[in-house]
Each structure stands twice: as C-alpha cells, then as structure tokens.
Tab-separated table of C-alpha atoms in Angstrom:
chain	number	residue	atom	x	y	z
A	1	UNK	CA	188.814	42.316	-35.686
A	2	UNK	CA	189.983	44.595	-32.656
A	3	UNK	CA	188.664	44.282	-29.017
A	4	UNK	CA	187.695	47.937	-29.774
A	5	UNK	CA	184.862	46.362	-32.273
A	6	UNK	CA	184.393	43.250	-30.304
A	7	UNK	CA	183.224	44.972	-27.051
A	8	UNK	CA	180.200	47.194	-28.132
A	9	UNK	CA	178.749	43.893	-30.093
A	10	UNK	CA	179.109	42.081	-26.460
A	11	UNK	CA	177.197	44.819	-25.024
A	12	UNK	CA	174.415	44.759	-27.753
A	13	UNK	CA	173.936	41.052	-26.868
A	14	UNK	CA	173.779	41.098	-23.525
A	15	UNK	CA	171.309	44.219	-23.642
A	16	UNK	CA	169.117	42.331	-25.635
A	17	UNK	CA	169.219	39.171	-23.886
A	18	UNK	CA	168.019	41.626	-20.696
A	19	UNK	CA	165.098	43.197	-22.992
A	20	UNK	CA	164.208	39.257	-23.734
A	21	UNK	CA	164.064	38.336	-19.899
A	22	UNK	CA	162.340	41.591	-19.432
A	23	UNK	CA	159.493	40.727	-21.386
A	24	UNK	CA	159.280	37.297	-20.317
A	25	UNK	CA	158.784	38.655	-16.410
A	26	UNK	CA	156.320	41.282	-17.386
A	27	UNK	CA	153.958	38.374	-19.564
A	28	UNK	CA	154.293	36.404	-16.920
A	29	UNK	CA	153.373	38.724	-14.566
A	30	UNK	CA	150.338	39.549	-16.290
A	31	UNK	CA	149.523	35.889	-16.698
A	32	UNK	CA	149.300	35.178	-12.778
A	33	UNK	CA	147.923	38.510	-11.638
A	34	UNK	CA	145.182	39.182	-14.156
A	35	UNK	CA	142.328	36.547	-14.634
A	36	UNK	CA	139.351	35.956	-17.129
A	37	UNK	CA	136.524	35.726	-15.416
A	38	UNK	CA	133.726	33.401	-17.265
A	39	UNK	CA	129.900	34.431	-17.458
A	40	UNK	CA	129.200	31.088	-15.496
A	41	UNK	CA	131.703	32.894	-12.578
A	42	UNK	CA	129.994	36.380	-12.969
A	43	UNK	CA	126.509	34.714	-12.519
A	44	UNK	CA	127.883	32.630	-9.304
A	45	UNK	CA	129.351	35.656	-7.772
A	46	UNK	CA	126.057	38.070	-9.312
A	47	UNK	CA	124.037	35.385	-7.179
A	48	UNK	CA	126.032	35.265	-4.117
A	49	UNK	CA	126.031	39.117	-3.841
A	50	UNK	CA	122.591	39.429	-4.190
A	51	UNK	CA	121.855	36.453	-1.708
A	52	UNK	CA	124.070	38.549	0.978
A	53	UNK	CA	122.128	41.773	-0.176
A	54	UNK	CA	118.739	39.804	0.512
A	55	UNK	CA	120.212	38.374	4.067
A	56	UNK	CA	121.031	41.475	5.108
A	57	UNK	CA	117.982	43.359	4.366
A	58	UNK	CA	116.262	40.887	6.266
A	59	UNK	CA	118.499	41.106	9.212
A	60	UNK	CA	117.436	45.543	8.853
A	61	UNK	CA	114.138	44.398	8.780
A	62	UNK	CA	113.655	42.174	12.065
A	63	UNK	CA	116.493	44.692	13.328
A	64	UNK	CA	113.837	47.388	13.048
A	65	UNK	CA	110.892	45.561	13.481
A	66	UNK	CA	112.566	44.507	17.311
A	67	UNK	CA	113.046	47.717	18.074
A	68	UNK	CA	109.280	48.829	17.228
A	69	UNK	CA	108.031	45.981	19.479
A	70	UNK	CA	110.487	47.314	21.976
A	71	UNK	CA	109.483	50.760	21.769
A	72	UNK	CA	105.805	49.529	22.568
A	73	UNK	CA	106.573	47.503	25.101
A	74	UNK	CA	108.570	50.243	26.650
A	75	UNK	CA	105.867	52.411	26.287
A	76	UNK	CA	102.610	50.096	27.988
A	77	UNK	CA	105.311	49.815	31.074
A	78	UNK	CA	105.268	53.524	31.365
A	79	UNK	CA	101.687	53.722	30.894
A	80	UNK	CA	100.778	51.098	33.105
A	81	UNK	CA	103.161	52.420	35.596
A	82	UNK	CA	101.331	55.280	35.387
A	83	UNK	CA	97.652	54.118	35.722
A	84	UNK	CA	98.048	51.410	38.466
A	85	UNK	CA	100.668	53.672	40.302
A	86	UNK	CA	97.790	54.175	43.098
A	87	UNK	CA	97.377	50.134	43.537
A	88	UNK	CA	99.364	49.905	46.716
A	89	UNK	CA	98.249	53.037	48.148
A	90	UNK	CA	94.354	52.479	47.133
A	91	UNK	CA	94.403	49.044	48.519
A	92	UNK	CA	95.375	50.843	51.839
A	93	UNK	CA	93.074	53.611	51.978
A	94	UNK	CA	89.962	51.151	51.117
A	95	UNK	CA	89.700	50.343	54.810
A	96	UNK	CA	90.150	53.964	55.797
A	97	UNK	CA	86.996	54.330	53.909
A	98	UNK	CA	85.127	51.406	54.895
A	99	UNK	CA	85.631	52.074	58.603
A	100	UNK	CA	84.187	55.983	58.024
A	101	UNK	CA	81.345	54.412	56.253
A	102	UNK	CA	80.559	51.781	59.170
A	103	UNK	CA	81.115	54.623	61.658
A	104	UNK	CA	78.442	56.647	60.004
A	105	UNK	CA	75.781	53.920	59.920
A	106	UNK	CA	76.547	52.848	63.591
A	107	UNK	CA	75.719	56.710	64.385
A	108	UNK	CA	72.058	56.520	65.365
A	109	UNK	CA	69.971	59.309	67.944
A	110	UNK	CA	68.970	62.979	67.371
A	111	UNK	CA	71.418	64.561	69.896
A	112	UNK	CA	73.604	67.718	68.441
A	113	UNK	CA	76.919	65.146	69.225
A	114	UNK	CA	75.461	62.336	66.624
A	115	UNK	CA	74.460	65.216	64.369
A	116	UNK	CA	77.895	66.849	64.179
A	117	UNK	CA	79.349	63.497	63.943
A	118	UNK	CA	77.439	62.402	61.105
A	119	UNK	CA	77.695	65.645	58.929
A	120	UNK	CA	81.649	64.983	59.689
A	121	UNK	CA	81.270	61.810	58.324
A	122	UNK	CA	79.613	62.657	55.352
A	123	UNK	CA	81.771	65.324	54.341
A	124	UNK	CA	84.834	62.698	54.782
A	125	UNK	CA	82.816	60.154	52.521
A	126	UNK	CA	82.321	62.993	49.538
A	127	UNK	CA	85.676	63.665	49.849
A	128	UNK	CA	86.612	60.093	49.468
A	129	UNK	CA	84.442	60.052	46.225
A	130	UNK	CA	85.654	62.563	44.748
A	131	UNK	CA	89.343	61.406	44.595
A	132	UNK	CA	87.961	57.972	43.896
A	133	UNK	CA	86.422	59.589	40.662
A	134	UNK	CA	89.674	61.839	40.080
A	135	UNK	CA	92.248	58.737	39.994
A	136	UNK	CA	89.270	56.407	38.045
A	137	UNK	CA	88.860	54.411	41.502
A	138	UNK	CA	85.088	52.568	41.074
A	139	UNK	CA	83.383	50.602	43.348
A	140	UNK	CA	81.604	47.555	42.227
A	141	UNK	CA	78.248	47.098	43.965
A	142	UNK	CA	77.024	43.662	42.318
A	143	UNK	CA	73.749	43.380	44.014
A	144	UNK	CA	71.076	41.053	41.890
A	145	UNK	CA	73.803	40.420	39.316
A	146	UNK	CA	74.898	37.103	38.145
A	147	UNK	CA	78.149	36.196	40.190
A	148	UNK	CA	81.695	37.347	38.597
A	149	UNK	CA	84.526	35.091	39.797
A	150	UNK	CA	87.176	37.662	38.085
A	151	UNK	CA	85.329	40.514	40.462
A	152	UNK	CA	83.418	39.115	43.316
A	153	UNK	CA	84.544	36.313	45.733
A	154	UNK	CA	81.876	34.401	47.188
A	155	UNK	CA	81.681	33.960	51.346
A	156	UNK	CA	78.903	31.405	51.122
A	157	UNK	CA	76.015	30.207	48.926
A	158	UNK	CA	72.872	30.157	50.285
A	159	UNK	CA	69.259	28.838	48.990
A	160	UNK	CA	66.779	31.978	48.677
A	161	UNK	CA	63.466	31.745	47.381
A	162	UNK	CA	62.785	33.199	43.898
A	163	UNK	CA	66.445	34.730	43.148
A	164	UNK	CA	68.082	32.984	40.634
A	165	UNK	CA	71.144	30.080	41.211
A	166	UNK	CA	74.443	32.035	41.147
A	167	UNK	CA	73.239	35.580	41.428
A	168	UNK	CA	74.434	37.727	44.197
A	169	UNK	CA	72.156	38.366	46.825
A	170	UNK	CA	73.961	39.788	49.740
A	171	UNK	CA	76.927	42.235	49.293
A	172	UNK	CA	79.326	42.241	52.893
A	173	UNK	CA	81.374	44.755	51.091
A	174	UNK	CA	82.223	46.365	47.697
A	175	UNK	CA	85.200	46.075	45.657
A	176	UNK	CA	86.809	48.216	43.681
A	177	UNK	CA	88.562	48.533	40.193
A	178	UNK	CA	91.441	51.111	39.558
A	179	UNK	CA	91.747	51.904	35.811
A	180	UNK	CA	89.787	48.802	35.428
A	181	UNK	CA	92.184	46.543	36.882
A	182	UNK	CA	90.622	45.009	40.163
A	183	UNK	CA	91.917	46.378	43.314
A	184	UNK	CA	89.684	44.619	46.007
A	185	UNK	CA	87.161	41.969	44.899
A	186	UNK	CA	82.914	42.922	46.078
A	187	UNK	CA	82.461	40.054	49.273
A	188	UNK	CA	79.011	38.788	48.572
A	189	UNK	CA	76.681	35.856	49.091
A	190	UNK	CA	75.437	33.936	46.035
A	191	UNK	CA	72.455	31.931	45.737
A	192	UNK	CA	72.524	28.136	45.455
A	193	UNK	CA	69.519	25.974	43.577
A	194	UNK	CA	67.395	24.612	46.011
A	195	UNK	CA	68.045	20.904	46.727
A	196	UNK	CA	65.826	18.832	45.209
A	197	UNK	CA	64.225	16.492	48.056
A	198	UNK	CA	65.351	13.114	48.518
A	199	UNK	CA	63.315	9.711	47.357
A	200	UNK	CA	63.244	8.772	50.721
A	201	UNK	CA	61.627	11.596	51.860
A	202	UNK	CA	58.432	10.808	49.513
C-alpha cells in the first residue's frame, strides 16, 4: 500500500474520532444544563410561589389600607384646623365682650349721655352676637342645671335652701363653646347638701 492510500484512511479516523468527542460534549452538555424536575419539586416551588403571591397581596393591602387611614387623618387636621381656627382669637375677644356687657349694666340714670351710651352699647353687643352665631361661637348660661365639670368650673359651693346638691345656682360669668369644643368654661357657684347637725348639738 502507497502513502497516497494510507493518508485519506488517517484522515477518516481522525474525523471520526472528532465526530465521537463531539457527541460526547454535546450529551454531556445536555446532561448538566437541562434538569427533570419531579411533581414533588413542582408542588414545592407551586407552593412557594403562591405563598410569595399571598405575602405580597397582603403587604398591597395594609399598603393601601395605611394610606386610607392617612388620608383621613390628613383630612380631620384640615378640618379641625379649620373649625377651631378662631380659638386663639375668640379666647381674646371674650373679654372685649364681657367688659361692653359690664359697661352697659353699670350705665344707670335717664340723662341723654347714659342714653346714647347705652344704645352704643347695645348695638356693640348685637354685633358681637351676630359673629358669635356666624363662626358657631355659643355661650353656655348653666343657671339651675346640674354642674358640668367638662363645661363649668366651680368658684365655691354654697348651702341654699331648696336647690338641689350640685346644681348651679349662681353664674359669675358664661363660657363659651366654639364648634363645640370649649373655649372658656361658665364660672358659677354650685350648691352643697346642707350639713347634717352634729350629735352634740342635740
């Protein structure tokens, strides 16, 4: 045999041993890269996505429900900043008002200065009333009623004959409520029981 023949049946065994190795690569290429997954693994990760799902739907749902609360909280503040805007300013025009109202009933005699005075003062009280009403400014006048520690505060307690223990019987001055929040509490005088009398005393 020639080299001529030898050399093509050289290269027809060394092509075929690279088509063997070929193979080999590619099968075990598919071995490592591709796995079978079992139903037992499909169920785990089935159950792990939809335990991720359900964790996240409930982190939507506070999420949301957070920002509703926050939405009404925002909301009260403005309306509360709103109503009870006036507090400061109310609390300071109370004793403008009280001291027209004392002026007027310290205004006694018939002479045309007292008259004109008076009618001033009257008009000035009306006018005060009317932007009480307007900005929901009203008085509390507890005369006779059964003492309110939220509204009234109590200068003394005296013992008066036939009103009723802890009923108001003297009013020194009248609070007020703005939006019915209190703005000043009503000064009064409550009643007391009377004291029973002593065993010495018999």
């Amino acid at each position: 045999m020639s080299i001529d023949q030898e050399m093509p049946e050289n290269e027809v065994k060394i092509e075929s041993e690279l088509e063997n190795e070929a193979v080999h690569d590619e099968e075990s290429h598919t071995e490592v890269g591709e796995h079978e997954y079992t139903i037992d693994e499909l169920k785990q990760e089935l159950e792990e996505a939809k335990q991720k799902a359900h964790e996240n739907w409930d982190k939507a749902v506070r999420t949301m429900a957070e920002m509703e609360n926050l939405k009404r909280r925002t909301q009260k503040d403005l309306e509360d900043a709103h109503k009870y805007s006036l507090t400061s300013f109310g609390k300071e025009l109370l004793p403008v008002y009280d001291s027209v109202v004392l002026g007027l009933q310290a205004a006694t005699g018939d002479n045309e200065e007292v008259k004109k005075f008076r009618e001033g003062c009257d008009l000035t009280i009306k006018q005060f009333e009317a932007l009480f009403a307007k900005f929901n400014i009203v008085a509390i006048d507890p005369m006779g009623e059964s003492f309110n520690a939220e509204q009234h505060q109590a200068m003394m307690m005296q013992e008066i004959e036939g009103a009723e223990p802890n009923t108001v019987v003297n009013v020194f001055q009248k609070g007020y409520l703005l939006n019915g929040r209190l703005l000043r509490p009503a000064m009064v005088v409550v009643a007391k029981a009377a004291e029973k009398p002593s065993d010495d005393n018999m």
